[in-house]
Amino acid sequence: MKFLAAGDQAQGEPPVDFNSYIGTGVLSSGKANFVPLTLKPGTYFAACFVTDPATHKPHAMIGMTRFITVR
């Protein structure tokens, strides 16, 4: 999150591979979307980068993140 918050001032390699991501379309409030994945065991990070209209920040910057553990 520190890397993302730094924006253009971020230094070094990103802590994630932004070229290997799974994305979905933007949904209306109250709707759901499911994405089938085949993941190897490990810990993954999910974040929403849609911009919040009130704060003008990506949702991830205001808490829409989750670590997911696959066993």
Short mmCIF file of N, CA and C in Angstrom, two decimals:
data_model
loop_
_atom_site.label_atom_id
_atom_site.label_comp_id
_atom_site.label_asym_id
_atom_site.label_seq_id
_atom_site.Cartn_x
_atom_site.Cartn_y
_atom_site.Cartn_z
N MET A 1 0.82 -1.18 0.00
CA MET A 1 0.00 0.00 0.00
C MET A 1 0.87 1.26 0.00
N LYS A 2 2.02 1.19 0.68
CA LYS A 2 2.92 2.34 0.68
C LYS A 2 3.40 2.64 -0.73
N PHE A 3 3.72 1.59 -1.48
CA PHE A 3 4.18 1.77 -2.85
C PHE A 3 3.10 2.45 -3.69
N LEU A 4 1.86 1.97 -3.58
CA LEU A 4 0.77 2.55 -4.35
C LEU A 4 0.48 3.99 -3.93
N ALA A 5 0.54 4.25 -2.62
CA ALA A 5 0.26 5.59 -2.11
C ALA A 5 1.31 6.60 -2.58
N ALA A 6 2.53 6.13 -2.85
CA ALA A 6 3.60 7.03 -3.28
C ALA A 6 3.38 7.57 -4.69
N GLY A 7 2.53 6.90 -5.46
CA GLY A 7 2.23 7.35 -6.82
C GLY A 7 3.47 7.52 -7.66
N ASP A 8 3.65 8.67 -8.27
CA ASP A 8 4.80 8.93 -9.13
C ASP A 8 6.12 8.99 -8.36
N GLN A 9 6.04 9.12 -7.06
CA GLN A 9 7.25 9.21 -6.23
C GLN A 9 7.74 7.83 -5.77
N ALA A 10 7.02 6.76 -6.13
CA ALA A 10 7.41 5.41 -5.72
C ALA A 10 8.79 5.06 -6.27
N GLN A 11 9.59 4.41 -5.44
CA GLN A 11 10.94 4.03 -5.83
C GLN A 11 11.08 2.52 -5.78
N GLY A 12 11.92 1.99 -6.66
CA GLY A 12 12.20 0.56 -6.67
C GLY A 12 11.16 -0.22 -7.46
N GLU A 13 11.31 -1.53 -7.39
CA GLU A 13 10.40 -2.42 -8.11
C GLU A 13 9.05 -2.50 -7.39
N PRO A 14 7.96 -2.55 -8.14
CA PRO A 14 6.64 -2.72 -7.50
C PRO A 14 6.60 -4.03 -6.71
N PRO A 15 5.87 -4.07 -5.62
CA PRO A 15 5.78 -5.30 -4.82
C PRO A 15 4.88 -6.36 -5.46
N VAL A 16 4.24 -6.02 -6.57
CA VAL A 16 3.37 -6.94 -7.28
C VAL A 16 3.67 -6.88 -8.77
N ASP A 17 3.28 -7.91 -9.48
CA ASP A 17 3.46 -7.97 -10.92
C ASP A 17 2.19 -7.41 -11.58
N PHE A 18 2.23 -6.15 -11.99
CA PHE A 18 1.06 -5.52 -12.57
C PHE A 18 0.75 -6.05 -13.97
N ASN A 19 1.62 -6.86 -14.54
CA ASN A 19 1.38 -7.44 -15.86
C ASN A 19 0.65 -8.77 -15.78
N SER A 20 0.58 -9.36 -14.58
CA SER A 20 -0.10 -10.64 -14.38
C SER A 20 -1.27 -10.43 -13.43
N TYR A 21 -2.34 -9.92 -13.94
CA TYR A 21 -3.48 -9.67 -13.08
C TYR A 21 -4.73 -10.28 -13.68
N ILE A 22 -5.72 -10.46 -12.84
CA ILE A 22 -7.03 -10.90 -13.28
C ILE A 22 -7.96 -9.74 -13.05
N GLY A 23 -8.67 -9.32 -14.05
CA GLY A 23 -9.56 -8.18 -13.90
C GLY A 23 -10.98 -8.53 -14.26
N THR A 24 -11.88 -7.71 -13.80
CA THR A 24 -13.29 -7.86 -14.14
C THR A 24 -13.81 -6.50 -14.56
N GLY A 25 -14.99 -6.49 -15.11
CA GLY A 25 -15.62 -5.23 -15.47
C GLY A 25 -16.15 -4.52 -14.23
N VAL A 26 -16.50 -3.28 -14.39
CA VAL A 26 -17.09 -2.51 -13.30
C VAL A 26 -18.54 -2.94 -13.15
N LEU A 27 -18.97 -3.11 -11.91
CA LEU A 27 -20.33 -3.57 -11.63
C LEU A 27 -21.17 -2.49 -10.97
N SER A 28 -22.46 -2.57 -11.16
CA SER A 28 -23.37 -1.68 -10.45
C SER A 28 -23.47 -2.10 -9.00
N SER A 29 -23.83 -1.18 -8.14
CA SER A 29 -24.00 -1.46 -6.73
C SER A 29 -24.98 -2.61 -6.53
N GLY A 30 -24.64 -3.52 -5.63
CA GLY A 30 -25.51 -4.65 -5.32
C GLY A 30 -25.37 -5.83 -6.26
N LYS A 31 -24.50 -5.74 -7.25
CA LYS A 31 -24.30 -6.83 -8.22
C LYS A 31 -23.06 -7.63 -7.83
N ALA A 32 -22.92 -8.83 -8.38
CA ALA A 32 -21.78 -9.70 -8.09
C ALA A 32 -21.19 -10.21 -9.39
N ASN A 33 -19.93 -10.57 -9.34
CA ASN A 33 -19.24 -11.15 -10.48
C ASN A 33 -18.34 -12.25 -9.95
N PHE A 34 -18.28 -13.37 -10.63
CA PHE A 34 -17.44 -14.48 -10.22
C PHE A 34 -16.42 -14.75 -11.32
N VAL A 35 -15.17 -14.96 -10.90
CA VAL A 35 -14.09 -15.24 -11.83
C VAL A 35 -13.48 -16.59 -11.44
N PRO A 36 -13.62 -17.62 -12.28
CA PRO A 36 -13.02 -18.91 -11.95
C PRO A 36 -11.50 -18.82 -12.05
N LEU A 37 -10.81 -19.30 -11.04
CA LEU A 37 -9.35 -19.27 -11.01
C LEU A 37 -8.81 -20.62 -10.62
N THR A 38 -7.65 -20.95 -11.13
CA THR A 38 -6.91 -22.11 -10.67
C THR A 38 -5.61 -21.56 -10.10
N LEU A 39 -5.51 -21.58 -8.78
CA LEU A 39 -4.36 -21.00 -8.10
C LEU A 39 -3.53 -22.06 -7.40
N LYS A 40 -2.24 -21.91 -7.45
CA LYS A 40 -1.35 -22.78 -6.69
C LYS A 40 -1.42 -22.38 -5.22
N PRO A 41 -1.11 -23.30 -4.31
CA PRO A 41 -1.10 -22.93 -2.89
C PRO A 41 -0.18 -21.73 -2.65
N GLY A 42 -0.63 -20.84 -1.82
CA GLY A 42 0.13 -19.64 -1.50
C GLY A 42 -0.79 -18.54 -1.01
N THR A 43 -0.22 -17.38 -0.78
CA THR A 43 -1.00 -16.22 -0.34
C THR A 43 -1.04 -15.21 -1.48
N TYR A 44 -2.23 -14.75 -1.78
CA TYR A 44 -2.47 -13.81 -2.86
C TYR A 44 -3.10 -12.54 -2.31
N PHE A 45 -2.95 -11.45 -3.05
CA PHE A 45 -3.49 -10.16 -2.64
C PHE A 45 -4.48 -9.69 -3.69
N ALA A 46 -5.67 -9.32 -3.26
CA ALA A 46 -6.68 -8.79 -4.17
C ALA A 46 -6.94 -7.33 -3.81
N ALA A 47 -7.06 -6.48 -4.83
CA ALA A 47 -7.29 -5.06 -4.59
C ALA A 47 -8.16 -4.50 -5.71
N CYS A 48 -8.95 -3.51 -5.36
CA CYS A 48 -9.81 -2.83 -6.34
C CYS A 48 -9.18 -1.50 -6.72
N PHE A 49 -9.00 -1.29 -8.01
CA PHE A 49 -8.39 -0.04 -8.48
C PHE A 49 -9.40 0.88 -9.16
N VAL A 50 -10.69 0.61 -8.98
CA VAL A 50 -11.71 1.53 -9.46
C VAL A 50 -11.65 2.78 -8.59
N THR A 51 -11.76 3.94 -9.20
CA THR A 51 -11.67 5.20 -8.45
C THR A 51 -12.98 5.50 -7.73
N ASP A 52 -12.86 5.82 -6.44
CA ASP A 52 -14.01 6.19 -5.64
C ASP A 52 -14.44 7.61 -6.02
N PRO A 53 -15.70 7.82 -6.37
CA PRO A 53 -16.12 9.16 -6.81
C PRO A 53 -16.04 10.22 -5.71
N ALA A 54 -16.16 9.83 -4.46
CA ALA A 54 -16.14 10.81 -3.37
C ALA A 54 -14.72 11.26 -3.01
N THR A 55 -13.79 10.29 -2.97
CA THR A 55 -12.42 10.62 -2.54
C THR A 55 -11.44 10.77 -3.69
N HIS A 56 -11.83 10.29 -4.87
CA HIS A 56 -10.98 10.30 -6.06
C HIS A 56 -9.73 9.43 -5.87
N LYS A 57 -9.80 8.48 -4.95
CA LYS A 57 -8.71 7.53 -4.72
C LYS A 57 -9.16 6.15 -5.20
N PRO A 58 -8.20 5.30 -5.59
CA PRO A 58 -8.59 3.92 -5.88
C PRO A 58 -9.19 3.28 -4.63
N HIS A 59 -10.20 2.45 -4.80
CA HIS A 59 -10.83 1.78 -3.66
C HIS A 59 -9.79 1.09 -2.77
N ALA A 60 -8.73 0.56 -3.36
CA ALA A 60 -7.70 -0.11 -2.57
C ALA A 60 -7.10 0.82 -1.52
N MET A 61 -7.00 2.09 -1.85
CA MET A 61 -6.39 3.05 -0.93
C MET A 61 -7.31 3.38 0.25
N ILE A 62 -8.58 3.00 0.15
CA ILE A 62 -9.50 3.26 1.25
C ILE A 62 -10.02 1.94 1.85
N GLY A 63 -9.26 0.86 1.60
CA GLY A 63 -9.53 -0.39 2.31
C GLY A 63 -10.12 -1.54 1.52
N MET A 64 -10.38 -1.41 0.25
CA MET A 64 -10.97 -2.51 -0.52
C MET A 64 -9.86 -3.44 -1.01
N THR A 65 -9.30 -4.17 -0.06
CA THR A 65 -8.22 -5.12 -0.33
C THR A 65 -8.47 -6.39 0.49
N ARG A 66 -7.83 -7.46 0.09
CA ARG A 66 -7.97 -8.71 0.83
C ARG A 66 -6.81 -9.62 0.50
N PHE A 67 -6.25 -10.26 1.53
CA PHE A 67 -5.29 -11.34 1.32
C PHE A 67 -6.09 -12.63 1.27
N ILE A 68 -5.73 -13.51 0.34
CA ILE A 68 -6.40 -14.78 0.16
C ILE A 68 -5.37 -15.89 0.25
N THR A 69 -5.63 -16.89 1.08
CA THR A 69 -4.69 -18.00 1.23
C THR A 69 -5.29 -19.24 0.59
N VAL A 70 -4.54 -19.84 -0.32
CA VAL A 70 -4.93 -21.09 -0.98
C VAL A 70 -4.06 -22.19 -0.38
N ARG A 71 -4.70 -23.24 0.07
CA ARG A 71 -3.94 -24.37 0.69
C ARG A 71 -3.94 -25.58 -0.19
#
